[in-house]
Short mmCIF file of C-alpha atoms in Angstrom, two decimals:
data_model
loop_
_atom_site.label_atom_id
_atom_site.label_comp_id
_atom_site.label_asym_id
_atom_site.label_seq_id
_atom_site.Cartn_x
_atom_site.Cartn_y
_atom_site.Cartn_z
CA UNK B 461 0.00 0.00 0.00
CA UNK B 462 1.38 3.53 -0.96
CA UNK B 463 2.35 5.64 2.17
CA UNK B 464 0.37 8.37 1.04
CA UNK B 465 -2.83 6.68 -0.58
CA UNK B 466 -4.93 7.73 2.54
CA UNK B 467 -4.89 11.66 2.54
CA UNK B 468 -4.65 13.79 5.57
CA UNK B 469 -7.97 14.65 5.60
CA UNK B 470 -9.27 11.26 5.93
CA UNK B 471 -6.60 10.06 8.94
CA UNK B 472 -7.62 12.91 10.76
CA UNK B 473 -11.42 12.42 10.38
CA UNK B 474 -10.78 8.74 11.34
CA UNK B 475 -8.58 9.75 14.27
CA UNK B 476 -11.76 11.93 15.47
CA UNK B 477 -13.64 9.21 15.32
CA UNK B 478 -11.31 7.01 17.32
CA UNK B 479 -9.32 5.16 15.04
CA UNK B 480 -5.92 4.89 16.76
CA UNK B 481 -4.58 3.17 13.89
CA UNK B 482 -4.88 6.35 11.70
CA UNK B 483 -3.27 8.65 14.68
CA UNK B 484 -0.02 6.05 14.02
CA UNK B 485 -0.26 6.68 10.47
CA UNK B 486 -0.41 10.64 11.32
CA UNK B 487 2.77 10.40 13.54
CA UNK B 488 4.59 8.51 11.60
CA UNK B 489 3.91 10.46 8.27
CA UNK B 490 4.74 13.59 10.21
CA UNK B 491 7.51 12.57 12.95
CA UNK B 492 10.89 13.62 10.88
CA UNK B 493 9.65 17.21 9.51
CA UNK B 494 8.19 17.93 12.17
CA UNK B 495 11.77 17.11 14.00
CA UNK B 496 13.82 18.70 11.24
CA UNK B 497 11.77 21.81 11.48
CA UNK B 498 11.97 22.22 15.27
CA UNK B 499 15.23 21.29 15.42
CA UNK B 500 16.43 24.54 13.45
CA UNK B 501 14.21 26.81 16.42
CA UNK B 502 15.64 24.87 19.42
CA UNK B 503 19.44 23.21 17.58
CA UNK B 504 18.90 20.64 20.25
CA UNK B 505 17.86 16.89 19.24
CA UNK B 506 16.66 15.73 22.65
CA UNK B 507 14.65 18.90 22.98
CA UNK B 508 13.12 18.86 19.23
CA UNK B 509 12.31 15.25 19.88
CA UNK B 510 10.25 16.35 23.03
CA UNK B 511 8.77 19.10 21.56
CA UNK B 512 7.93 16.94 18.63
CA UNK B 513 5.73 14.43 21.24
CA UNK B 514 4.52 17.19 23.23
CA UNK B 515 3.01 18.31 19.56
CA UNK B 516 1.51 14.77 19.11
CA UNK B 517 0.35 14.85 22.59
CA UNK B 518 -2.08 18.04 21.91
CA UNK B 519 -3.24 16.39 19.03
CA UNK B 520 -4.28 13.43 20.61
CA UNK B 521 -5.83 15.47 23.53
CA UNK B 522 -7.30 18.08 21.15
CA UNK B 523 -8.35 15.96 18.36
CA UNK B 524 -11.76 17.33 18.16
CA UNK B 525 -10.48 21.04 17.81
CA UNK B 526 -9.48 20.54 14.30
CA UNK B 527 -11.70 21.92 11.46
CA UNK B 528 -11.09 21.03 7.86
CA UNK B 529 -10.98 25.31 7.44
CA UNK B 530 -7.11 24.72 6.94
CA UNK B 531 -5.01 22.17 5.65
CA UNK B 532 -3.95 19.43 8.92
CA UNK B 533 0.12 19.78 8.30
CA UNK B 534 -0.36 23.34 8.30
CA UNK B 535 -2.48 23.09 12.10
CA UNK B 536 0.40 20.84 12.81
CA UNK B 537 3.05 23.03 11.84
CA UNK B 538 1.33 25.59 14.00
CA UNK B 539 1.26 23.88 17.27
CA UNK B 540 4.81 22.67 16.74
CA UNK B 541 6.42 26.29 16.04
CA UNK B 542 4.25 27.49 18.33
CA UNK B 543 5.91 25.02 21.10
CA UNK B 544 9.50 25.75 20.31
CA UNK B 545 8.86 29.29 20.46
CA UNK B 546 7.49 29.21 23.58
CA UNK B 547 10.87 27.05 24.63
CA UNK B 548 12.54 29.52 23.28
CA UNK B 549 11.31 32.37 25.64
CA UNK B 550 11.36 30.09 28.37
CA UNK B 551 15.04 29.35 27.67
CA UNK B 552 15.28 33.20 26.95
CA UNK B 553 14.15 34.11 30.57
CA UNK B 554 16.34 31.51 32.50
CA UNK B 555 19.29 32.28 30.42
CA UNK B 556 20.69 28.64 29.68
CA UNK B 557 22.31 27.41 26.68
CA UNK B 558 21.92 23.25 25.61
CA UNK B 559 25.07 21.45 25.50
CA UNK B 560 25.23 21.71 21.71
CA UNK B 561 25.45 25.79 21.85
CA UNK B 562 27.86 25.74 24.15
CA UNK B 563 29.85 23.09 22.44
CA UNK B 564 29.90 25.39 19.31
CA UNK B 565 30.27 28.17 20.78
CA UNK B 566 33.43 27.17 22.30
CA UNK B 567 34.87 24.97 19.90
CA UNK B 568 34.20 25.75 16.69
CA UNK B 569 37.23 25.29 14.39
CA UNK B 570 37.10 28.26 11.64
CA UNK B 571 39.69 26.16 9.40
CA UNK B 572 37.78 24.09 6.58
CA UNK B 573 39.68 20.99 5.75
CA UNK B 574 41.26 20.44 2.36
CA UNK B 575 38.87 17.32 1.83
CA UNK B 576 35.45 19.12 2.63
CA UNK B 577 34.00 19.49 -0.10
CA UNK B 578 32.63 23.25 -1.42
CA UNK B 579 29.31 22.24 -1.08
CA UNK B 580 29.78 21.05 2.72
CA UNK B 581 31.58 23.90 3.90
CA UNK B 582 28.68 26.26 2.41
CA UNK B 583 25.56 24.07 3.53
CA UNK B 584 27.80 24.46 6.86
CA UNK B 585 28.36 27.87 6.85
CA UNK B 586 24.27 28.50 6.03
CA UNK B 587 23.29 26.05 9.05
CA UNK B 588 25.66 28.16 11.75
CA UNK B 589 24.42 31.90 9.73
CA UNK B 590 20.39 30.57 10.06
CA UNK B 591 20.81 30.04 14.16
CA UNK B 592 22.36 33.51 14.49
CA UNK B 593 18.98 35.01 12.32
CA UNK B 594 16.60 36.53 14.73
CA UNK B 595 13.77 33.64 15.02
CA UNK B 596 10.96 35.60 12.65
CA UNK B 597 13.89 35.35 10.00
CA UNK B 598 14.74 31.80 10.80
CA UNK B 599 11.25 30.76 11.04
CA UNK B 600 10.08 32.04 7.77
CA UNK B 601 13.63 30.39 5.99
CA UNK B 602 13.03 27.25 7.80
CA UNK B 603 8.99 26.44 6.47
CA UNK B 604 9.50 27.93 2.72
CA UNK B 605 13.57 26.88 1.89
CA UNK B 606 13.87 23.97 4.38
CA UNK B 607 10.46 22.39 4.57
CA UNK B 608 9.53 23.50 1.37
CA UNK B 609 5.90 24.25 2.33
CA UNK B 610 3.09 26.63 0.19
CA UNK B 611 3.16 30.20 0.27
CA UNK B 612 -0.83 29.66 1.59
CA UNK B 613 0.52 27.12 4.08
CA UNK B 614 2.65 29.52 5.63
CA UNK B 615 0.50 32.61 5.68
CA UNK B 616 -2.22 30.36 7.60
CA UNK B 617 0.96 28.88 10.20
CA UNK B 618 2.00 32.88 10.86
CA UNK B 619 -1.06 34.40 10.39
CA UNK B 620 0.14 37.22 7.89
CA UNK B 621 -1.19 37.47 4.42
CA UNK B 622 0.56 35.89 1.51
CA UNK B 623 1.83 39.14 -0.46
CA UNK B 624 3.18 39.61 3.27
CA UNK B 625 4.96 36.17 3.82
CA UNK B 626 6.21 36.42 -0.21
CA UNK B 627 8.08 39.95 0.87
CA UNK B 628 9.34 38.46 4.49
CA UNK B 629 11.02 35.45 2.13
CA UNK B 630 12.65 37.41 0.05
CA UNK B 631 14.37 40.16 2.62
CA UNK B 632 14.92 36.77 5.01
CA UNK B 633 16.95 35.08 2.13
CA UNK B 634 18.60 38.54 1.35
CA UNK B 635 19.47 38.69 5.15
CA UNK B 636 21.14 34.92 4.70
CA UNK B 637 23.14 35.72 1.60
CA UNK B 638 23.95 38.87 2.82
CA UNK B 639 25.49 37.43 6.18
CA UNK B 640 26.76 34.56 4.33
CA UNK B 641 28.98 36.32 1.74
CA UNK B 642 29.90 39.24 3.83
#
C-alpha cells in the first residue's frame, strides 16, 4: 500500500472518530519534519524530539479542535512552532544554553579541511548563519527553503497574508546571503 494513498484529511477524520490506527499513520507520516523543522528553532535533538511528542500529545488530547478550514500539516506546523517558540522564551528568561550551543560556541574550528568538499563547507556555513537570524527570519527560511511548504501554508501557520509572507522570504533570504557572503 502507498504511504500516502490515505490523505490527511481522511486520517484525521478517522482519528476523530477514534481510530488509533490512523493517529499512528499521522505520527509517523509527520515525525521527521516535524523534527527537522523544530530542530532549526531549538538546535537541540533531545529537545526537538520532546517538543515533537509534546506536539503529538495536543493532538491526541485536542483531536476534536481541528476543522477542515485549513489544511492538517499546516495546524500541525502551527502547534509545533508554536511550542519551540514558547521554549525559546522560556530558555530566553532563564538564560541557559543546551550542550550543543555551548559546544559550538566554544569549539568551533574556523579552518575548513582540504577534503570538505565546497558544497559542505557552504551548507555548513548557512546552518551556523540561520541560528544567528533573529527567530521571525529563521522561522520564515526554515517552512518555505527547508520544509519547502506553500506560500498559503505559511500565511495560515503565521497568520500574515501571503503578499506579506512572499516579501518576508525574500528580505529573510537577502538577510542569509547577505550574512553569508559578507
Amino acid at each position: 500500500m502507498d504511504k500516502y494513498k490515505i490523505s490527511d484529511g481522511i486520517l484525521i477524520k478517522d482519528f476523530q472518530n477514534g481510530n488509533e490506527q490512523a493517529f499512528n499513520e499521522i505520527v509517523n507520516r509527520y515525525k521527521d519534519k516535524l523534527n527537522t523543522y523544530v530542530f532549526y528553532f531549538v538546535n537541540d535533538t533531545d529537545l526537538s524530539e520532546d517538543i515533537v511528542q509534546d506536539t503529538f500529545l495536543i493532538l491526541w488530547k485536542k483531536k476534536h479542535t481541528y476543522k477542515q478550514i485549513a489544511k492538517f500539516s499546516t495546524w500541525l506546523y502551527t502547534i509545533a512552532g508554536n511550542l519551540a517558540r514558547s521554549e525559546l522564551r522560556k530558555r530566553k528568561r532563564r538564560g541557559t544554553l543546551n550542550f550543543s550551543e555551548i559546544s559550538e560556541k566554544e569549539f568551533v574550528i574556523e579552518d575548513v579541511k582540504e577534503d570538505t568538499s565546497e558544497q559542505e563547507y557552504l551548507s555548513k556555513q548557512v546552518y551556523k548563519t540561520l541560528n544567528n537570524l533573529d527567530s521571525d527570519t529563521r522561522n520564515i527560511i526554515i517552512l518555505r527553503d527547508i520544509q519547502e511548504l506553500s506560500y498559503a501554508d505559511i500565511s495560515i501557520i503565521l497568520n500574515l497574508p501571503i503578499g506579506t509572507v512572499k516579501s518576508r522570504i525574500n528580505r529573510a533570504r537577502l538577510k542569509l546571503k547577505s550574512k553569508i557572503f559578507k
